[in-house]
Amino acid sequence: MSREIQSPVTGTVWKIEVAVGGQADAGDDLIIVESMKMEIPVVTDSECVVKEIRCSEGDAVTEGQVLLVVDP
Amino acid sequence: MSRKKSTPAPDEGPRPDLTRVLEAKAKTLDENRPEALAKRAATGHQTIRQNITQLIDPDSFQEYGQLAEPAYQKLTGPADGLVMGTGMVSGARVGFMGYDYTVHAGTQSIINHAKADRFLHLVESLRLPLVLWADGGGWRPYENNINSRDYEETFAMMAQLSGLVPTVGVVSGRCFAGNANLAGLCDTLIATRKAALGMGGPPLVEAALGITLTPEELGPAEMHEACGAVDVLVDDEREAIDCVRRYLSFFLGPGRSSDEAPDTAALRRLVPENPRRAYDVRKVIEGIADLDSVLELRPRFARAAVTALAKVQGVPVGVLANQPMHQAGAIDSPTSDKLARFIQLCDAHDIPMLYLCDTPGLMVGPEVEATALVRHSSRILNAAVNATTPFMTVILRKAYGLGQYMMGALPLKPALLVGWPTAEFGAMGFEGAVKITHKAELEAIPDKKARLERERELADGLRAHNTALGLAGRYELDDVIDPADTREVVIRFLGSLPPVPPRTGRKRTIDNW
């Protein structure tokens, strides 16, 4: 089962910390979204592998927008 | 003189006079109303009497007006659609009043208004915390035909309870017009996901606007959670009842919770070293409060701040915290309203408060000014300065501008003001400040990236002068603490407070918004 990971806020994609196929542990930052001059980390709650990245650095994103898809 | 010797009558069961009473009472009970029960179950709801059985301690419910009937003689209706009485919840006394949706859709009538009026007066005079189950369709139109003086005090009495006794409302189904009005007058409102709530119901909307809507389209519970009308959204009636029980426990003073300590060591790593990195302040609250004791109010409304009731070693505390995950914790109009009402709720009921400050200040820009931020933000200071219940403040990180002033800084006279090592004070954000003080220097740097780097360098220099240690040196903080000790510090603060003086009257009213 893959999971879609959404942006918690409206802002700009500041940094993408992972690559497709990369592995992440619970609590790892996947993407940093910048909003109101703050860096909002988008984290994974559990160990996963990045399946798809649906944004690029500098993209304007809205709250709830899917940023990446991970497995499981 | 001969005296007749009284002999005990053999037990022949109740006499006819008593039998008539017992039968009349039995008719009001669920087990003798299978059709009503089935109808309610068909929509996935419990009956009001089932809710009472689950909420009120066994054998403690003294019902008032069980035998009341509708004034309009062509109608029948057990208890005239309002079940009310005194009882105990987890051993503490409450008043309970709930409309019965199986009786003419929980509508309000001549007789049940008379019942409600009587009961709300009783709640006032006995100072009973009130639980109001509000589902219902407002005024019962059939009773327009009755010649009687239209006089009810229900809404006025409900408003008069504000700040005098804790009031908590529940909506688990359709709740419109007069019923919604009562819900809106409660300090705190709990709704289930199935609830539909609104001041003007579908027939009125259709007549006035020509739009046909179901109650659920007009006033869905999730919308009310987002817009702040509902304080806690729960899955179903059972969860609502648990929530009522938990909520009431915050108004009964100390000693009514397990006081299992959370993992406090995690607090040391919660605020990132990078001052621009956000974190979830809920985790800070969880690292201070007793395990599973936190009840957040209005979680999806005005998310730049968190307001929560919690317990620390069993003692109720009201927590007000900025949320850096949303607009950096900047305070806008809805956030101001959320904080101001929560302060009033805690103060009215003598619940000490804990401010957790990490805010860049008030939100800026033409959009937020157009929301009357000038006025809304003032509500926080008005509520806080005129509160007499003690509070303490922890500066977690940013304490800038008017924002820090509103989040429990020195001028508000906190009983204790401490900072975490990451605390930083400023009249405004350091990045913004250096842009003004070093305007010419920064503008002379042509490369955008180099200019940004210099700006950050200058800001970091300013930040270094306004660290927690620097602040403590100028005695702007009572102490700088190890984040892992925060719970202990809160326990000492609570221990330093005098007992709450007995009150007979109202201290203050609580704004319904």
Coordinates of C-alpha atoms in Angstrom, one line a residue:
Chain A
M1 CA 0.0 0.0 0.0
S2 CA 1.5 3.3 -1.0
R3 CA 0.8 6.5 0.9
E4 CA 0.3 10.1 -0.4
I5 CA 2.1 12.7 1.7
Q6 CA 0.5 16.1 1.7
S7 CA 1.8 19.6 2.4
P8 CA 0.6 20.7 5.9
V9 CA 0.6 24.4 4.8
T10 CA 0.4 26.7 1.8
G11 CA 3.9 27.8 0.9
T12 CA 6.9 27.1 -1.3
V13 CA 8.9 23.9 -1.6
W14 CA 12.2 25.0 -0.1
K15 CA 14.1 21.7 -0.1
I16 CA 13.6 18.2 -1.3
E17 CA 15.6 16.0 1.1
V18 CA 14.9 12.6 -0.6
A19 CA 15.2 11.0 -4.1
V20 CA 12.9 8.5 -5.8
G21 CA 13.9 5.1 -4.5
G22 CA 15.5 6.5 -1.4
Q23 CA 14.7 5.1 2.0
A24 CA 13.5 7.2 5.1
D25 CA 13.1 6.3 8.7
A26 CA 10.3 7.4 11.0
G27 CA 10.6 11.0 11.8
D28 CA 12.9 11.8 8.9
D29 CA 12.3 15.1 7.0
L30 CA 11.3 14.3 3.4
I31 CA 10.6 17.8 2.1
I32 CA 10.9 21.3 3.7
V33 CA 8.1 23.7 2.8
E34 CA 8.7 27.4 3.4
S35 CA 5.7 29.5 4.7
M36 CA 5.8 32.8 6.5
K37 CA 9.6 32.6 6.5
M38 CA 9.4 29.4 8.4
E39 CA 10.7 26.0 7.3
I40 CA 7.9 23.5 7.9
P41 CA 9.3 19.9 7.8
V42 CA 7.2 17.3 6.0
V43 CA 8.0 14.1 7.8
T44 CA 7.2 10.4 7.6
D45 CA 5.6 8.7 10.6
S46 CA 7.1 5.3 9.7
E47 CA 9.9 3.8 7.7
C48 CA 9.3 4.1 3.9
V49 CA 10.7 4.1 0.4
V50 CA 10.0 7.1 -1.8
K51 CA 8.1 6.1 -4.8
E52 CA 7.2 9.3 -6.6
I53 CA 8.0 13.0 -6.0
R54 CA 5.3 15.3 -7.3
C55 CA 6.9 18.7 -6.7
S56 CA 10.1 20.6 -7.4
E57 CA 12.1 23.0 -5.3
G58 CA 10.6 26.5 -5.7
D59 CA 7.1 25.2 -6.5
A60 CA 4.2 27.0 -4.8
V61 CA 2.1 24.4 -3.1
T62 CA -1.3 24.6 -1.2
E63 CA -2.3 23.0 2.0
G64 CA -3.3 19.4 1.4
Q65 CA -1.5 19.1 -2.0
V66 CA 0.2 15.8 -2.5
L67 CA 4.0 16.3 -2.5
L68 CA 5.1 12.7 -2.7
V69 CA 4.1 9.1 -2.7
V70 CA 5.8 6.6 -0.5
D71 CA 5.8 2.8 0.1
P72 CA 4.3 1.5 2.3
Chain B
M1 CA -61.1 3.8 74.7
S2 CA -60.5 1.2 72.2
R3 CA -57.8 1.6 69.7
K4 CA -57.8 -0.2 66.4
K5 CA -54.7 -2.3 66.0
S6 CA -53.0 -1.7 62.7
T7 CA -52.0 -4.8 60.9
P8 CA -49.7 -4.8 57.9
A9 CA -51.7 -5.4 54.7
P10 CA -50.7 -8.5 52.8
D11 CA -48.7 -7.5 49.8
E12 CA -51.2 -7.4 47.0
G13 CA -49.1 -5.2 44.7
P14 CA -49.7 -1.5 44.1
R15 CA -53.2 -0.1 44.5
P16 CA -54.8 1.3 41.3
D17 CA -53.8 4.9 42.1
L18 CA -50.1 3.9 42.1
T19 CA -50.5 1.6 39.2
R20 CA -51.8 4.5 37.0
V21 CA -48.7 6.5 38.0
L22 CA -46.3 3.6 37.3
E23 CA -47.9 2.9 33.9
A24 CA -47.7 6.6 32.9
K25 CA -44.0 6.7 33.8
A26 CA -43.3 3.4 32.1
K27 CA -44.8 4.8 28.9
T28 CA -42.0 7.3 28.7
L29 CA -39.3 4.7 28.7
D30 CA -37.4 3.4 25.7
E31 CA -38.4 -0.3 26.3
N32 CA -42.0 0.7 25.9
R33 CA -41.5 2.8 22.8
P34 CA -40.1 0.3 20.3
E35 CA -41.1 2.3 17.3
A36 CA -39.4 5.4 18.5
L37 CA -36.3 3.4 19.4
A38 CA -36.2 1.7 16.0
K39 CA -36.5 5.0 14.2
R40 CA -33.6 6.5 16.1
A41 CA -31.5 3.3 15.6
A42 CA -32.3 3.4 11.9
T43 CA -30.4 6.7 11.5
G44 CA -27.6 5.3 13.7
H45 CA -28.4 7.4 16.7
Q46 CA -28.9 6.6 20.4
T47 CA -32.0 7.9 22.2
I48 CA -31.7 10.6 24.8
R49 CA -32.4 8.1 27.6
Q50 CA -29.6 5.8 26.3
N51 CA -27.3 8.8 26.5
I52 CA -28.3 9.5 30.0
T53 CA -27.8 5.9 31.1
Q54 CA -24.3 6.0 29.7
L55 CA -23.3 9.4 31.1
I56 CA -25.0 9.6 34.5
D57 CA -23.9 7.3 37.4
P58 CA -26.3 4.4 38.1
D59 CA -29.3 5.3 40.3
S60 CA -28.3 8.9 40.6
F61 CA -30.7 10.5 38.1
Q62 CA -33.6 12.4 39.6
E63 CA -35.8 13.3 36.7
Y64 CA -37.9 16.4 36.6
G65 CA -41.1 16.6 34.6
Q66 CA -41.1 13.0 33.3
L67 CA -44.9 13.0 33.2
A68 CA -45.3 16.3 31.3
E69 CA -47.3 16.2 28.1
P70 CA -47.7 18.6 25.2
A71 CA -50.0 21.5 25.7
Y72 CA -51.6 20.9 22.3
Q73 CA -54.1 18.1 23.2
K74 CA -54.0 16.4 19.9
L75 CA -50.3 15.5 20.4
T76 CA -48.7 13.0 22.7
G77 CA -45.1 13.2 23.7
P78 CA -43.3 11.5 26.6
A79 CA -41.9 14.2 29.0
D80 CA -43.0 16.6 26.2
G81 CA -39.7 15.9 24.5
L82 CA -37.3 17.2 27.2
V83 CA -35.6 14.8 29.6
M84 CA -33.9 16.6 32.5
G85 CA -32.8 16.1 36.0
T86 CA -30.0 16.1 38.5
G87 CA -27.4 13.4 38.7
M88 CA -23.8 12.4 39.3
V89 CA -21.1 12.1 36.6
S90 CA -18.1 10.2 37.9
G91 CA -19.2 11.0 41.4
A92 CA -19.7 14.8 40.8
R93 CA -23.1 16.4 40.7
V94 CA -24.4 17.9 37.4
G95 CA -27.7 19.1 35.9
F96 CA -28.6 17.3 32.7
M97 CA -31.1 18.6 30.1
G98 CA -31.6 16.9 26.8
Y99 CA -34.2 17.3 24.0
D100 CA -35.7 14.0 22.9
Y101 CA -35.5 13.7 19.1
T102 CA -38.1 10.9 19.1
V103 CA -40.7 13.4 20.4
H104 CA -41.7 15.7 17.5
A105 CA -38.0 16.0 16.4
G106 CA -36.8 17.5 19.7
T107 CA -38.8 20.6 19.2
Q108 CA -39.3 23.3 21.8
S109 CA -42.9 23.6 23.1
I110 CA -44.9 25.6 25.6
I111 CA -44.6 22.9 28.3
N112 CA -41.0 21.9 27.7
H113 CA -40.0 25.6 27.8
A114 CA -41.7 25.8 31.2
K115 CA -39.7 22.7 32.2
A116 CA -36.4 24.1 30.9
D117 CA -37.1 27.5 32.6
R118 CA -37.7 25.7 35.9
F119 CA -34.6 23.6 35.5
L120 CA -32.2 26.3 34.5
H121 CA -33.3 28.3 37.5
L122 CA -32.6 25.3 39.7
V123 CA -29.1 24.9 38.0
E124 CA -28.5 28.5 38.8
S125 CA -29.5 28.3 42.4
L126 CA -27.7 25.0 43.1
R127 CA -24.7 26.0 41.0
L128 CA -24.8 22.7 39.1
P129 CA -22.5 22.2 36.1
L130 CA -24.9 21.8 33.1
V131 CA -24.8 19.3 30.4
L132 CA -27.2 20.2 27.5
W133 CA -28.0 17.7 24.8
A134 CA -29.3 20.1 22.2
D135 CA -30.6 18.1 19.2
G136 CA -33.9 19.4 18.0
G137 CA -35.8 21.4 15.4
G138 CA -36.5 24.6 17.2
W139 CA -40.0 25.8 17.9
R140 CA -42.8 23.2 17.5
P141 CA -45.1 24.8 14.9
Y142 CA -48.3 22.8 16.0
E143 CA -48.4 24.8 19.1
N144 CA -48.9 28.1 17.3
N145 CA -52.6 27.4 17.5
I146 CA -52.7 27.5 21.3
N147 CA -54.0 30.5 23.0
S148 CA -51.4 31.2 25.7
R149 CA -49.2 34.0 26.7
D150 CA -45.9 33.4 24.8
Y151 CA -43.4 33.7 27.6
E152 CA -40.3 31.6 28.0
E153 CA -37.1 32.5 29.7
T154 CA -35.0 29.5 28.5
F155 CA -32.6 31.5 26.3
A156 CA -32.2 34.3 28.8
M157 CA -31.6 31.8 31.6
M158 CA -29.1 29.9 29.6
A159 CA -27.2 33.2 28.9
Q160 CA -27.3 34.1 32.5
L161 CA -25.4 30.9 33.4
S162 CA -22.3 32.2 31.6
G163 CA -19.4 32.1 33.9
L164 CA -21.5 31.1 36.8
V165 CA -21.4 27.3 36.2
P166 CA -19.6 25.3 33.6
T167 CA -21.9 24.5 30.6
V168 CA -21.2 22.0 28.0
G169 CA -23.4 21.3 25.0
V170 CA -23.6 18.2 22.7
V171 CA -25.1 18.0 19.2
S172 CA -25.4 14.5 17.8
G173 CA -28.0 14.9 15.1
R174 CA -30.0 17.8 13.6
C175 CA -30.0 20.9 15.7
F176 CA -31.6 24.1 14.4
A177 CA -33.1 27.4 15.5
G178 CA -33.9 27.6 19.2
N179 CA -32.1 24.4 19.9
A180 CA -29.0 25.7 18.1
N181 CA -29.3 28.9 20.1
L182 CA -29.0 27.0 23.3
A183 CA -26.0 25.1 21.9
G184 CA -24.4 28.4 21.0
L185 CA -24.8 29.7 24.5
C186 CA -22.8 26.8 26.0
D187 CA -19.2 27.5 27.1
T188 CA -18.0 24.5 25.1
L189 CA -19.8 22.6 22.3
I190 CA -19.1 18.9 21.4
A191 CA -20.5 17.6 18.1
T192 CA -20.5 14.2 16.4
R193 CA -19.6 13.8 12.8
K194 CA -23.3 13.2 12.0
A195 CA -24.4 16.4 13.5
A196 CA -26.0 19.2 11.5
L197 CA -26.2 22.6 13.2
G198 CA -27.6 25.9 12.2
M199 CA -29.6 29.0 13.3
G200 CA -32.0 28.9 10.3
G201 CA -33.1 25.4 9.2
P202 CA -33.7 24.2 5.6
P203 CA -37.4 25.4 5.5
L204 CA -36.4 28.9 6.4
V205 CA -33.5 28.9 3.9
E206 CA -35.8 27.7 1.2
A207 CA -38.4 30.3 1.9
A208 CA -35.9 33.2 2.2
L209 CA -33.3 32.3 -0.4
G210 CA -35.0 29.7 -2.6
I211 CA -32.3 27.2 -2.0
T212 CA -33.1 23.6 -1.2
L213 CA -30.6 22.0 1.2
T214 CA -30.6 19.0 3.5
P215 CA -29.7 19.9 7.1
E216 CA -26.4 18.1 6.6
E217 CA -25.6 20.2 3.5
L218 CA -26.5 23.4 5.4
G219 CA -24.6 23.0 8.6
P220 CA -22.3 19.9 8.6
A221 CA -20.3 19.2 11.7
E222 CA -16.9 19.4 10.0
M223 CA -17.6 22.9 8.7
H224 CA -18.5 23.9 12.3
E225 CA -15.3 22.5 13.5
A226 CA -13.3 24.4 10.9
C227 CA -15.1 27.7 11.5
G228 CA -14.8 27.4 15.3
A229 CA -18.5 27.1 16.3
V230 CA -17.8 23.5 17.5
D231 CA -15.0 23.0 20.0
V232 CA -14.6 19.3 19.8
L233 CA -15.6 17.0 17.0
V234 CA -16.1 13.3 17.9
D235 CA -17.2 10.2 16.0
D236 CA -20.4 9.2 17.8
E237 CA -22.5 9.6 20.9
R238 CA -20.3 7.3 23.0
E239 CA -17.3 9.4 22.3
A240 CA -19.3 12.5 23.0
I241 CA -20.3 11.1 26.4
D242 CA -16.6 10.3 27.2
C243 CA -15.7 13.8 26.1
V244 CA -18.3 15.3 28.4
R245 CA -17.0 13.3 31.3
R246 CA -13.4 14.4 30.6
Y247 CA -14.5 18.0 30.1
L248 CA -16.3 18.1 33.4
S249 CA -13.3 16.7 35.2
F250 CA -11.4 19.9 34.5
F251 CA -13.9 21.9 36.5
L252 CA -13.9 19.9 39.7
G253 CA -10.5 20.9 41.1
P254 CA -7.5 18.7 41.6
G255 CA -7.3 15.0 42.3
R256 CA -9.5 13.4 39.7
S257 CA -7.1 12.0 37.2
S258 CA -4.3 9.5 37.0
D259 CA -1.2 11.5 37.1
E260 CA 1.1 9.4 35.0
A261 CA 4.0 11.5 33.8
P262 CA 4.9 11.8 30.1
D263 CA 8.3 11.4 28.5
T264 CA 9.8 14.7 29.4
A265 CA 13.3 14.0 28.0
A266 CA 11.9 14.4 24.5
L267 CA 11.3 18.1 25.2
R268 CA 15.0 18.8 24.9
R269 CA 15.0 18.0 21.3
L270 CA 11.6 19.5 20.2
V271 CA 12.6 23.0 19.4
P272 CA 15.0 22.9 16.5
E273 CA 18.4 24.7 16.7
N274 CA 17.6 26.4 13.3
P275 CA 15.3 29.3 14.4
R276 CA 13.5 29.1 11.0
R277 CA 12.5 25.5 11.4
A278 CA 8.9 24.8 12.6
Y279 CA 7.8 22.1 15.0
D280 CA 4.5 20.9 16.4
V281 CA 3.8 22.6 19.7
R282 CA 1.3 19.9 20.6
K283 CA 4.3 17.6 21.4
V284 CA 5.5 20.2 23.9
I285 CA 2.1 20.1 25.6
E286 CA 2.2 16.3 25.7
G287 CA 5.6 16.5 27.3
I288 CA 4.3 18.6 30.2
A289 CA 0.8 17.2 30.9
D290 CA -0.2 14.0 32.5
L291 CA -0.4 11.2 30.0
D292 CA -3.6 11.3 27.9
S293 CA -5.0 14.2 29.8
V294 CA -4.9 16.8 27.0
L295 CA -8.3 17.9 25.6
E296 CA -7.7 20.4 22.8
L297 CA -10.5 22.8 22.1
R298 CA -11.1 24.2 18.5
P299 CA -8.2 22.2 17.0
R300 CA -9.0 22.9 13.4
F301 CA -10.0 26.6 13.8
A302 CA -7.3 29.4 14.0
R303 CA -4.5 26.8 13.9
A304 CA -1.8 29.4 14.6
A305 CA -2.5 28.7 18.3
V306 CA -3.4 25.7 20.4
T307 CA -5.9 26.0 23.3
A308 CA -6.2 22.9 25.5
L309 CA -7.3 21.8 28.9
A310 CA -4.8 19.5 30.5
K311 CA -3.8 18.1 33.9
V312 CA -0.4 18.3 35.5
Q313 CA -0.2 15.9 38.5
G314 CA -3.9 15.8 38.4
V315 CA -4.3 19.6 38.6
P316 CA -6.4 21.2 35.8
V317 CA -4.5 23.7 33.7
G318 CA -5.5 25.7 30.7
V319 CA -2.7 25.7 28.1
L320 CA -2.4 28.5 25.4
A321 CA 0.4 27.9 22.9
N322 CA 1.5 29.4 19.6
Q323 CA 1.7 26.8 16.8
P324 CA 4.8 27.4 14.6
M325 CA 3.5 24.9 12.1
H326 CA 0.8 27.4 11.0
Q327 CA 1.7 30.8 9.7
A328 CA 4.8 30.6 11.9
G329 CA 2.6 31.1 15.0
A330 CA 1.7 34.6 13.9
I331 CA -1.5 35.8 15.6
D332 CA -4.4 36.8 13.3
S333 CA -8.0 37.7 14.1
P334 CA -9.4 34.2 14.5
T335 CA -6.4 33.2 16.6
S336 CA -7.0 36.3 18.8
D337 CA -10.6 35.3 19.3
K338 CA -9.6 31.7 20.1
L339 CA -7.1 32.8 22.7
A340 CA -9.3 35.5 24.3
R341 CA -12.3 33.2 24.8
F342 CA -10.1 30.4 26.2
I343 CA -8.6 32.9 28.8
Q344 CA -12.2 33.9 29.8
L345 CA -13.2 30.2 30.1
C346 CA -10.2 29.4 32.4
D347 CA -10.5 32.6 34.4
A348 CA -14.3 32.3 35.0
H349 CA -13.8 28.8 36.4
D350 CA -10.5 29.5 38.3
I351 CA -8.3 27.2 36.1
P352 CA -4.7 28.3 36.3
M353 CA -3.1 28.9 32.9
L354 CA 0.1 28.0 31.1
Y355 CA 1.3 30.1 28.2
L356 CA 3.8 28.6 25.8
C357 CA 5.2 31.4 23.7
D358 CA 6.8 31.1 20.2
T359 CA 5.4 33.8 18.0
P360 CA 6.8 36.3 15.5
G361 CA 4.0 38.6 16.6
L362 CA 0.8 39.7 15.0
M363 CA 0.1 38.7 11.4
V364 CA 0.8 41.5 9.0
G365 CA -0.7 42.6 5.7
P366 CA -3.7 44.3 4.2
E367 CA -5.8 41.1 4.2
V368 CA -5.5 40.7 8.0
E369 CA -6.0 44.3 8.7
A370 CA -9.2 44.1 6.8
T371 CA -10.4 41.5 9.3
A372 CA -10.3 44.2 12.0
L373 CA -7.2 42.8 13.6
V374 CA -6.8 46.1 15.5
R375 CA -9.9 45.1 17.4
H376 CA -9.7 41.3 17.5
S377 CA -6.1 41.3 18.8
S378 CA -7.1 43.7 21.6
R379 CA -9.5 41.0 22.9
I380 CA -6.5 39.0 24.1
L381 CA -5.1 41.8 26.3
N382 CA -8.5 42.7 27.6
A383 CA -9.2 39.1 28.6
A384 CA -5.7 38.4 30.0
V385 CA -5.2 41.7 31.9
N386 CA -8.6 41.5 33.5
A387 CA -8.2 37.9 34.5
T388 CA -7.5 37.2 38.1
T389 CA -6.5 33.6 37.9
P390 CA -2.8 33.0 38.1
F391 CA -0.8 31.9 35.1
M392 CA 2.8 31.2 34.2
T393 CA 4.7 31.6 30.9
V394 CA 7.4 29.6 29.1
I395 CA 9.2 31.3 26.3
L396 CA 10.0 28.4 24.0
R397 CA 11.6 30.3 21.3
K398 CA 10.4 33.6 19.6
A399 CA 8.9 36.3 21.7
Y400 CA 8.6 39.2 19.4
G401 CA 6.7 42.4 19.5
L402 CA 3.1 42.7 20.6
G403 CA 2.8 39.0 20.2
Q404 CA 5.0 38.2 23.2
Y405 CA 3.2 40.9 25.1
M406 CA -0.1 39.1 24.5
M407 CA 1.4 35.7 25.2
G408 CA 1.9 36.3 28.9
A409 CA 5.0 38.5 29.2
L410 CA 6.0 40.5 32.2
P411 CA 3.6 43.4 31.9
L412 CA 0.7 40.8 32.3
K413 CA 2.2 39.8 35.6
P414 CA 2.8 36.1 35.2
A415 CA 3.3 34.3 38.5
L416 CA 6.4 32.8 36.9
L417 CA 8.2 33.7 33.6
V418 CA 10.8 31.2 32.4
G419 CA 12.6 30.6 29.1
W420 CA 14.0 27.6 27.3
P421 CA 17.6 27.9 26.1
T422 CA 16.2 28.7 22.7
A423 CA 14.2 31.8 24.0
E424 CA 14.8 35.0 22.1
F425 CA 13.2 38.4 22.6
G426 CA 12.8 41.3 20.3
A427 CA 10.6 44.3 19.5
M428 CA 10.3 42.7 16.1
G429 CA 11.8 39.7 14.2
F430 CA 15.6 40.1 13.9
E431 CA 15.5 39.6 10.1
G432 CA 13.0 42.5 9.8
A433 CA 15.0 44.6 12.2
V434 CA 18.3 44.4 10.4
K435 CA 16.6 45.2 7.1
I436 CA 15.6 48.6 8.6
T437 CA 18.8 49.3 10.7
H438 CA 21.2 48.1 7.8
K439 CA 19.1 49.2 4.9
A440 CA 21.9 51.1 3.0
E441 CA 24.5 48.4 3.5
L442 CA 22.1 45.6 2.4
E443 CA 20.9 47.5 -0.6
A444 CA 24.5 48.1 -1.8
I445 CA 25.0 44.3 -2.2
P446 CA 24.0 43.6 -5.8
D447 CA 23.8 39.8 -5.6
K448 CA 20.5 38.6 -4.2
K449 CA 22.0 35.5 -2.6
A450 CA 24.9 37.4 -1.0
R451 CA 22.5 40.0 0.3
L452 CA 20.3 37.4 1.9
E453 CA 23.4 35.8 3.5
R454 CA 24.6 39.1 5.0
E455 CA 21.0 39.7 6.2
R456 CA 21.0 36.4 8.0
E457 CA 24.5 37.1 9.4
L458 CA 23.4 40.4 10.9
A459 CA 20.2 38.8 12.2
D460 CA 22.1 36.0 13.9
G461 CA 24.4 38.6 15.5
L462 CA 21.4 40.4 16.9
R463 CA 19.9 37.1 18.0
A464 CA 23.1 36.3 20.0
H465 CA 22.5 39.4 22.1
N466 CA 19.0 38.4 22.9
T467 CA 19.4 34.8 23.9
A468 CA 17.9 33.3 27.0
L469 CA 21.1 33.8 29.0
G470 CA 21.3 37.5 27.9
L471 CA 17.7 38.0 28.9
A472 CA 18.2 36.3 32.3
G473 CA 21.3 38.5 32.8
R474 CA 19.1 41.6 32.4
Y475 CA 16.5 39.9 34.6
E476 CA 13.8 39.8 32.0
L477 CA 13.2 36.1 32.9
D478 CA 12.8 34.6 36.3
D479 CA 14.7 31.5 35.2
V480 CA 16.1 29.7 32.2
I481 CA 15.2 26.1 32.4
D482 CA 16.2 22.7 31.0
P483 CA 13.2 21.9 28.7
A484 CA 13.1 18.4 30.3
D485 CA 12.3 20.1 33.6
T486 CA 9.3 22.0 32.3
R487 CA 6.7 19.7 33.9
E488 CA 8.5 20.0 37.3
V489 CA 8.5 23.8 37.0
V490 CA 4.8 23.8 36.2
I491 CA 4.2 21.5 39.2
R492 CA 6.1 24.0 41.5
F493 CA 4.1 26.9 40.0
L494 CA 0.8 25.1 40.8
G495 CA 2.1 24.3 44.3
S496 CA 2.8 28.0 44.9
L497 CA -0.8 29.0 44.3
P498 CA -3.2 29.8 47.1
P499 CA -6.4 27.8 47.4
V500 CA -9.2 29.2 45.2
P501 CA -11.4 31.4 47.4
P502 CA -15.0 30.1 47.6
R503 CA -17.2 32.0 45.3
T504 CA -21.0 32.4 45.4
G505 CA -21.4 34.8 42.5
R506 CA -20.1 35.1 39.0
K507 CA -16.6 36.3 38.4
R508 CA -17.0 37.1 34.7
T509 CA -19.0 36.1 31.7
I510 CA -17.5 34.1 28.9
D511 CA -17.7 35.5 25.4
N512 CA -19.6 33.0 23.2
W513 CA -17.1 33.6 20.4

